Short mmCIF file of N, CA and C and ligand atoms in Angstrom, two decimals:
data_model
loop_
_atom_site.label_atom_id
_atom_site.label_comp_id
_atom_site.label_asym_id
_atom_site.label_seq_id
_atom_site.Cartn_x
_atom_site.Cartn_y
_atom_site.Cartn_z
N MET A 1 -36.04 33.91 45.62
CA MET A 1 -34.67 34.26 45.25
C MET A 1 -33.75 33.04 45.34
N ILE A 2 -33.78 32.40 46.52
CA ILE A 2 -32.95 31.19 46.69
C ILE A 2 -33.35 30.12 45.67
N LEU A 3 -34.67 30.02 45.46
CA LEU A 3 -35.16 29.06 44.49
C LEU A 3 -34.59 29.37 43.10
N LYS A 4 -34.57 30.66 42.74
CA LYS A 4 -34.05 31.04 41.42
C LYS A 4 -32.58 30.66 41.28
N ILE A 5 -31.80 30.97 42.33
CA ILE A 5 -30.38 30.63 42.28
C ILE A 5 -30.21 29.11 42.15
N GLY A 6 -31.05 28.38 42.91
CA GLY A 6 -31.00 26.92 42.84
C GLY A 6 -31.25 26.43 41.42
N LYS A 7 -32.26 26.98 40.78
CA LYS A 7 -32.57 26.56 39.40
C LYS A 7 -31.41 26.87 38.47
N PHE A 8 -30.87 28.08 38.66
CA PHE A 8 -29.74 28.48 37.81
C PHE A 8 -28.57 27.53 37.98
N PHE A 9 -28.32 27.20 39.26
CA PHE A 9 -27.19 26.31 39.56
C PHE A 9 -27.40 24.94 38.90
N ILE A 10 -28.64 24.43 39.04
CA ILE A 10 -28.92 23.12 38.44
C ILE A 10 -28.77 23.17 36.92
N SER A 11 -29.28 24.25 36.29
CA SER A 11 -29.13 24.29 34.83
C SER A 11 -27.67 24.42 34.44
N ALA A 12 -26.87 25.15 35.26
CA ALA A 12 -25.45 25.27 34.95
C ALA A 12 -24.77 23.91 35.03
N VAL A 13 -25.14 23.13 36.05
CA VAL A 13 -24.54 21.80 36.19
C VAL A 13 -24.93 20.92 35.00
N ILE A 14 -26.24 20.95 34.64
CA ILE A 14 -26.70 20.14 33.52
C ILE A 14 -25.96 20.55 32.24
N PHE A 15 -25.83 21.85 32.05
CA PHE A 15 -25.13 22.35 30.86
C PHE A 15 -23.69 21.85 30.83
N ALA A 16 -23.01 21.91 31.99
CA ALA A 16 -21.61 21.48 32.06
C ALA A 16 -21.49 19.99 31.73
N VAL A 17 -22.43 19.20 32.24
CA VAL A 17 -22.38 17.75 31.98
C VAL A 17 -22.59 17.50 30.48
N ILE A 18 -23.61 18.18 29.90
CA ILE A 18 -23.87 17.97 28.47
C ILE A 18 -22.66 18.38 27.64
N SER A 19 -22.02 19.52 27.98
CA SER A 19 -20.85 19.94 27.19
C SER A 19 -19.73 18.92 27.31
N ALA A 20 -19.50 18.42 28.52
CA ALA A 20 -18.41 17.45 28.72
C ALA A 20 -18.66 16.21 27.87
N VAL A 21 -19.92 15.75 27.87
CA VAL A 21 -20.24 14.55 27.09
C VAL A 21 -20.05 14.82 25.61
N SER A 22 -20.51 16.00 25.11
CA SER A 22 -20.40 16.23 23.67
C SER A 22 -18.95 16.48 23.26
N VAL A 23 -18.13 17.06 24.15
CA VAL A 23 -16.71 17.24 23.80
C VAL A 23 -16.04 15.88 23.63
N SER A 24 -16.34 14.92 24.51
CA SER A 24 -15.68 13.62 24.37
C SER A 24 -16.22 12.88 23.14
N ALA A 25 -17.51 13.05 22.83
CA ALA A 25 -18.06 12.43 21.63
C ALA A 25 -17.38 13.01 20.39
N PHE A 26 -17.15 14.33 20.42
CA PHE A 26 -16.48 15.02 19.32
C PHE A 26 -15.09 14.45 19.11
N ALA A 27 -14.35 14.24 20.21
CA ALA A 27 -12.97 13.75 20.10
C ALA A 27 -12.93 12.35 19.51
N SER A 28 -13.88 11.50 19.90
CA SER A 28 -13.83 10.13 19.40
C SER A 28 -14.38 10.04 17.99
N SER A 29 -15.21 10.99 17.55
CA SER A 29 -15.81 10.84 16.24
C SER A 29 -14.81 11.09 15.12
N GLY A 30 -13.72 11.80 15.39
CA GLY A 30 -12.70 12.02 14.35
C GLY A 30 -12.16 10.71 13.83
N SER A 31 -11.88 9.78 14.73
CA SER A 31 -11.32 8.50 14.29
C SER A 31 -12.37 7.67 13.55
N SER A 32 -13.64 7.72 14.01
CA SER A 32 -14.65 6.93 13.28
C SER A 32 -14.96 7.56 11.93
N LEU A 33 -14.93 8.91 11.86
CA LEU A 33 -15.14 9.57 10.56
C LEU A 33 -14.01 9.23 9.59
N PHE A 34 -12.82 9.07 10.10
CA PHE A 34 -11.69 8.72 9.25
C PHE A 34 -12.00 7.43 8.47
N SER A 35 -12.70 6.50 9.13
CA SER A 35 -13.12 5.27 8.43
C SER A 35 -14.36 5.51 7.59
N SER A 36 -15.40 6.11 8.20
CA SER A 36 -16.68 6.20 7.49
C SER A 36 -16.61 7.14 6.29
N GLU A 37 -15.69 8.11 6.30
CA GLU A 37 -15.56 9.03 5.16
C GLU A 37 -14.58 8.49 4.10
N GLY A 38 -14.07 7.29 4.33
CA GLY A 38 -13.28 6.63 3.29
C GLY A 38 -11.78 6.92 3.30
N CYS A 39 -11.31 7.75 4.23
CA CYS A 39 -9.88 8.09 4.28
C CYS A 39 -9.04 6.83 4.43
N VAL A 40 -9.54 5.89 5.23
CA VAL A 40 -8.78 4.69 5.59
C VAL A 40 -8.50 3.81 4.36
N ALA A 41 -9.27 3.99 3.29
CA ALA A 41 -9.02 3.19 2.09
C ALA A 41 -7.64 3.50 1.50
N CYS A 42 -7.18 4.73 1.68
CA CYS A 42 -5.91 5.16 1.09
C CYS A 42 -4.82 5.41 2.11
N HIS A 43 -5.19 5.60 3.36
CA HIS A 43 -4.20 5.99 4.38
C HIS A 43 -4.16 4.99 5.54
N THR A 44 -2.95 4.65 5.94
CA THR A 44 -2.77 3.77 7.09
C THR A 44 -2.54 4.60 8.35
N ILE A 45 -3.21 4.21 9.45
CA ILE A 45 -2.89 4.74 10.78
C ILE A 45 -2.67 3.54 11.69
N ASN A 46 -1.51 3.51 12.34
CA ASN A 46 -1.17 2.43 13.26
C ASN A 46 -1.43 1.04 12.67
N GLY A 47 -0.99 0.84 11.45
CA GLY A 47 -1.03 -0.49 10.85
C GLY A 47 -2.31 -0.85 10.11
N ASN A 48 -3.36 0.01 10.20
CA ASN A 48 -4.61 -0.30 9.50
C ASN A 48 -4.88 0.70 8.39
N GLY A 49 -5.13 0.20 7.17
CA GLY A 49 -5.51 1.08 6.09
C GLY A 49 -4.73 0.84 4.82
N GLY A 50 -5.02 1.70 3.80
CA GLY A 50 -4.43 1.53 2.48
C GLY A 50 -3.08 2.20 2.34
N GLN A 51 -2.48 1.98 1.18
CA GLN A 51 -1.11 2.47 0.90
C GLN A 51 -1.08 3.50 -0.22
N VAL A 52 -2.25 3.85 -0.76
CA VAL A 52 -2.28 4.77 -1.91
C VAL A 52 -1.75 6.15 -1.52
N GLY A 53 -2.03 6.56 -0.28
CA GLY A 53 -1.54 7.84 0.22
C GLY A 53 -0.58 7.61 1.38
N PRO A 54 0.02 8.70 1.87
CA PRO A 54 1.00 8.58 2.95
C PRO A 54 0.42 8.00 4.24
N ASN A 55 1.28 7.34 5.00
CA ASN A 55 0.94 6.86 6.34
C ASN A 55 0.73 8.08 7.24
N LEU A 56 -0.39 8.10 7.97
CA LEU A 56 -0.73 9.29 8.77
C LEU A 56 -0.53 9.06 10.28
N SER A 57 0.18 7.99 10.64
CA SER A 57 0.32 7.64 12.06
C SER A 57 0.95 8.74 12.91
N HIS A 58 1.78 9.59 12.29
CA HIS A 58 2.45 10.66 13.05
C HIS A 58 2.24 12.02 12.39
N ILE A 59 1.13 12.16 11.68
CA ILE A 59 0.91 13.38 10.88
C ILE A 59 0.89 14.64 11.76
N GLY A 60 0.42 14.48 13.01
CA GLY A 60 0.32 15.64 13.91
C GLY A 60 1.65 16.25 14.29
N SER A 61 2.73 15.49 14.13
CA SER A 61 4.05 16.08 14.43
C SER A 61 4.68 16.68 13.18
N GLN A 62 3.99 16.53 12.03
CA GLN A 62 4.56 17.04 10.78
C GLN A 62 3.78 18.20 10.17
N ARG A 63 2.46 18.22 10.42
CA ARG A 63 1.61 19.24 9.79
C ARG A 63 0.74 19.91 10.86
N SER A 64 0.41 21.18 10.62
CA SER A 64 -0.44 21.91 11.57
C SER A 64 -1.91 21.58 11.36
N LEU A 65 -2.73 21.95 12.34
CA LEU A 65 -4.17 21.74 12.24
C LEU A 65 -4.75 22.40 11.00
N SER A 66 -4.37 23.65 10.75
CA SER A 66 -4.97 24.36 9.62
C SER A 66 -4.49 23.76 8.29
N TRP A 67 -3.24 23.30 8.25
CA TRP A 67 -2.72 22.66 7.03
C TRP A 67 -3.54 21.40 6.73
N ILE A 68 -3.82 20.62 7.79
CA ILE A 68 -4.58 19.37 7.61
C ILE A 68 -6.00 19.67 7.13
N LYS A 69 -6.63 20.72 7.71
CA LYS A 69 -7.98 21.09 7.27
C LYS A 69 -7.98 21.42 5.78
N THR A 70 -7.00 22.21 5.36
CA THR A 70 -6.91 22.58 3.94
C THR A 70 -6.70 21.35 3.07
N GLN A 71 -5.86 20.42 3.54
CA GLN A 71 -5.59 19.21 2.77
C GLN A 71 -6.87 18.40 2.55
N ILE A 72 -7.71 18.32 3.58
CA ILE A 72 -8.96 17.56 3.46
C ILE A 72 -9.90 18.23 2.46
N VAL A 73 -10.10 19.54 2.63
CA VAL A 73 -11.08 20.25 1.81
C VAL A 73 -10.58 20.42 0.37
N ASN A 74 -9.31 20.80 0.24
CA ASN A 74 -8.78 21.15 -1.08
C ASN A 74 -7.31 20.76 -1.23
N PRO A 75 -7.06 19.45 -1.42
CA PRO A 75 -5.66 19.00 -1.50
C PRO A 75 -4.87 19.67 -2.62
N GLY A 76 -5.59 20.13 -3.65
CA GLY A 76 -4.92 20.82 -4.76
C GLY A 76 -4.19 22.08 -4.33
N ALA A 77 -4.56 22.63 -3.17
CA ALA A 77 -3.87 23.82 -2.65
C ALA A 77 -2.44 23.48 -2.23
N HIS A 78 -2.18 22.20 -1.95
CA HIS A 78 -0.84 21.77 -1.52
C HIS A 78 -0.10 20.99 -2.60
N PHE A 79 -0.82 20.13 -3.33
CA PHE A 79 -0.17 19.22 -4.28
C PHE A 79 -0.95 19.31 -5.60
N ALA A 80 -0.25 19.64 -6.68
CA ALA A 80 -0.92 19.75 -7.98
C ALA A 80 -1.55 18.40 -8.33
N SER A 81 -2.85 18.42 -8.55
CA SER A 81 -3.60 17.19 -8.78
C SER A 81 -3.02 16.40 -9.96
N GLY A 82 -2.77 15.12 -9.74
CA GLY A 82 -2.27 14.24 -10.79
C GLY A 82 -0.76 14.23 -10.93
N SER A 83 -0.06 15.10 -10.18
CA SER A 83 1.40 15.13 -10.32
C SER A 83 2.04 14.10 -9.38
N ALA A 84 3.31 13.82 -9.62
CA ALA A 84 4.06 12.94 -8.72
C ALA A 84 4.62 13.80 -7.59
N VAL A 85 4.35 13.41 -6.34
CA VAL A 85 4.83 14.19 -5.21
C VAL A 85 5.64 13.27 -4.28
N THR A 86 6.60 13.84 -3.58
CA THR A 86 7.40 13.08 -2.62
C THR A 86 7.07 13.57 -1.22
N ILE A 87 6.62 12.65 -0.38
CA ILE A 87 6.27 12.99 1.01
C ILE A 87 6.99 11.99 1.91
N ASN A 88 7.78 12.50 2.84
CA ASN A 88 8.59 11.64 3.73
C ASN A 88 9.41 10.63 2.95
N GLY A 89 10.00 11.08 1.83
CA GLY A 89 10.90 10.22 1.06
C GLY A 89 10.21 9.19 0.19
N LYS A 90 8.87 9.20 0.15
CA LYS A 90 8.15 8.24 -0.70
C LYS A 90 7.41 8.99 -1.79
N SER A 91 7.26 8.35 -2.92
CA SER A 91 6.64 8.98 -4.07
C SER A 91 5.17 8.57 -4.20
N TYR A 92 4.30 9.54 -4.45
CA TYR A 92 2.86 9.29 -4.59
C TYR A 92 2.33 10.03 -5.79
N MET A 93 1.26 9.52 -6.38
CA MET A 93 0.48 10.29 -7.34
C MET A 93 -0.51 11.12 -6.53
N ALA A 94 -0.54 12.42 -6.77
CA ALA A 94 -1.46 13.28 -5.99
C ALA A 94 -2.89 13.10 -6.51
N ILE A 95 -3.56 12.09 -5.96
CA ILE A 95 -4.92 11.79 -6.43
C ILE A 95 -5.93 11.87 -5.29
N MET A 96 -5.52 12.51 -4.17
CA MET A 96 -6.49 12.60 -3.07
C MET A 96 -7.70 13.42 -3.52
N PRO A 97 -8.92 12.88 -3.35
CA PRO A 97 -10.12 13.64 -3.73
C PRO A 97 -10.32 14.85 -2.83
N ASN A 98 -10.91 15.92 -3.35
CA ASN A 98 -11.24 17.04 -2.45
C ASN A 98 -12.54 16.70 -1.71
N HIS A 99 -12.75 17.41 -0.60
CA HIS A 99 -13.97 17.20 0.19
C HIS A 99 -14.64 18.54 0.41
N LYS A 100 -14.89 19.24 -0.73
CA LYS A 100 -15.42 20.60 -0.64
C LYS A 100 -16.84 20.62 -0.09
N SER A 101 -17.57 19.51 -0.21
CA SER A 101 -18.94 19.53 0.30
C SER A 101 -19.05 18.89 1.69
N MET A 102 -17.91 18.53 2.29
CA MET A 102 -17.96 17.96 3.64
C MET A 102 -18.28 19.06 4.64
N PRO A 103 -19.26 18.85 5.55
CA PRO A 103 -19.59 19.87 6.55
C PRO A 103 -18.36 20.21 7.40
N ALA A 104 -18.23 21.49 7.75
CA ALA A 104 -17.07 21.95 8.53
C ALA A 104 -16.93 21.16 9.82
N SER A 105 -18.05 20.74 10.42
CA SER A 105 -17.96 20.00 11.69
C SER A 105 -17.20 18.69 11.50
N LYS A 106 -17.41 18.04 10.36
CA LYS A 106 -16.70 16.79 10.09
C LYS A 106 -15.23 17.05 9.78
N VAL A 107 -14.98 18.08 8.96
CA VAL A 107 -13.59 18.44 8.64
C VAL A 107 -12.83 18.72 9.93
N ASN A 108 -13.44 19.50 10.82
CA ASN A 108 -12.79 19.87 12.08
C ASN A 108 -12.52 18.64 12.95
N ALA A 109 -13.50 17.73 12.99
CA ALA A 109 -13.33 16.54 13.83
C ALA A 109 -12.21 15.65 13.31
N ILE A 110 -12.17 15.43 11.99
CA ILE A 110 -11.12 14.57 11.42
C ILE A 110 -9.76 15.24 11.58
N ALA A 111 -9.70 16.55 11.27
CA ALA A 111 -8.42 17.26 11.37
C ALA A 111 -7.92 17.27 12.81
N GLY A 112 -8.83 17.46 13.77
CA GLY A 112 -8.44 17.46 15.17
C GLY A 112 -7.87 16.11 15.60
N TYR A 113 -8.51 15.06 15.10
CA TYR A 113 -8.03 13.71 15.41
C TYR A 113 -6.63 13.51 14.81
N LEU A 114 -6.47 13.87 13.53
CA LEU A 114 -5.16 13.65 12.88
C LEU A 114 -4.07 14.47 13.56
N GLU A 115 -4.41 15.71 13.93
CA GLU A 115 -3.42 16.58 14.56
C GLU A 115 -2.96 16.01 15.91
N SER A 116 -3.80 15.17 16.52
CA SER A 116 -3.44 14.58 17.81
C SER A 116 -2.48 13.39 17.66
N LEU A 117 -2.27 12.94 16.43
CA LEU A 117 -1.38 11.77 16.19
C LEU A 117 0.06 12.26 16.09
N LYS A 118 0.80 12.17 17.19
CA LYS A 118 2.16 12.74 17.22
C LYS A 118 3.20 11.66 16.98
C1 HEC B 201 -8.09 7.88 -3.19
C2 HEC B 201 -7.13 7.89 -2.10
C3 HEC B 201 -7.27 8.92 -0.99
C4 HEC B 201 -8.35 9.18 -0.19
C5 HEC B 201 -9.75 8.58 -0.25
C6 HEC B 201 -7.91 10.17 0.78
N1 HEC B 201 -6.60 10.49 0.57
FE1 HEC B 201 -5.44 11.72 1.69
N2 HEC B 201 -3.94 11.56 0.36
C7 HEC B 201 -3.93 10.70 -0.74
C8 HEC B 201 -2.74 10.95 -1.53
C9 HEC B 201 -2.36 10.21 -2.81
C10 HEC B 201 -2.01 11.99 -0.87
C11 HEC B 201 -0.74 12.68 -1.37
C12 HEC B 201 -1.02 14.15 -1.76
C13 HEC B 201 -2.29 14.42 -2.53
O1 HEC B 201 -2.78 13.56 -3.28
O2 HEC B 201 -2.84 15.54 -2.37
C14 HEC B 201 -2.79 12.32 0.33
C15 HEC B 201 -2.38 13.22 1.30
C16 HEC B 201 -3.02 13.39 2.53
C17 HEC B 201 -2.49 14.13 3.64
C18 HEC B 201 -1.12 14.78 3.74
C19 HEC B 201 -0.12 13.71 4.20
C20 HEC B 201 1.26 14.24 4.52
O3 HEC B 201 2.07 13.46 5.02
O4 HEC B 201 1.53 15.40 4.27
C21 HEC B 201 -3.45 14.11 4.62
C22 HEC B 201 -3.39 14.77 5.98
C23 HEC B 201 -4.57 13.37 4.10
N3 HEC B 201 -4.27 12.92 2.84
C24 HEC B 201 -5.75 13.14 4.79
C25 HEC B 201 -6.87 12.51 4.24
C26 HEC B 201 -8.17 12.45 4.88
C27 HEC B 201 -8.49 13.01 6.25
C28 HEC B 201 -9.00 11.78 4.03
C29 HEC B 201 -10.48 11.49 4.20
C30 HEC B 201 -11.35 12.62 4.40
C31 HEC B 201 -8.22 11.42 2.87
N4 HEC B 201 -6.95 11.87 3.03
C32 HEC B 201 -8.71 10.69 1.79
C33 HEC B 201 -4.89 9.77 -1.05
C34 HEC B 201 -6.17 9.75 -0.51
#
């Protein structure tokens, strides 16, 4: 009996450690995905990136998590594709590509990262 509780306790500790490690990996992967998925070519964060789309350095104080997820997957839901749009007083051509085939895990990680930029 004591042995069983001991095993359970050890597996619970191992599980907690693994979850803690994967949660922190999840949090950091949003920023690396922002580069590896090509977002950085068009968007600047903290001085790094392109100018084709809006600066996202403070996007988390302007848009909600779910709004950002929708923007990544289907920007046409917010901005008519190819039209001229004004965001934060600047004018852009709405040419952001959709990411309909991006796995939800990646969408969630990038959106979570952007939402944290206040
Ligand atoms: C080819 C350039 C381009 C790429 C690549 C691109 N975007 Fe955009 N993005 C834009 C443009 C232009 C807009 C303005 C609205 C639109 O086009 O839908 C925009 C708008 C946004 C907005 C809304 C900004 C605001 O202030 O409301 C977010 C958030 C965003 N993009 C995130 C991303 C993410 C995340 C990626 C990568 C997965 C990405 N974008 C890839 C060009 C791009």
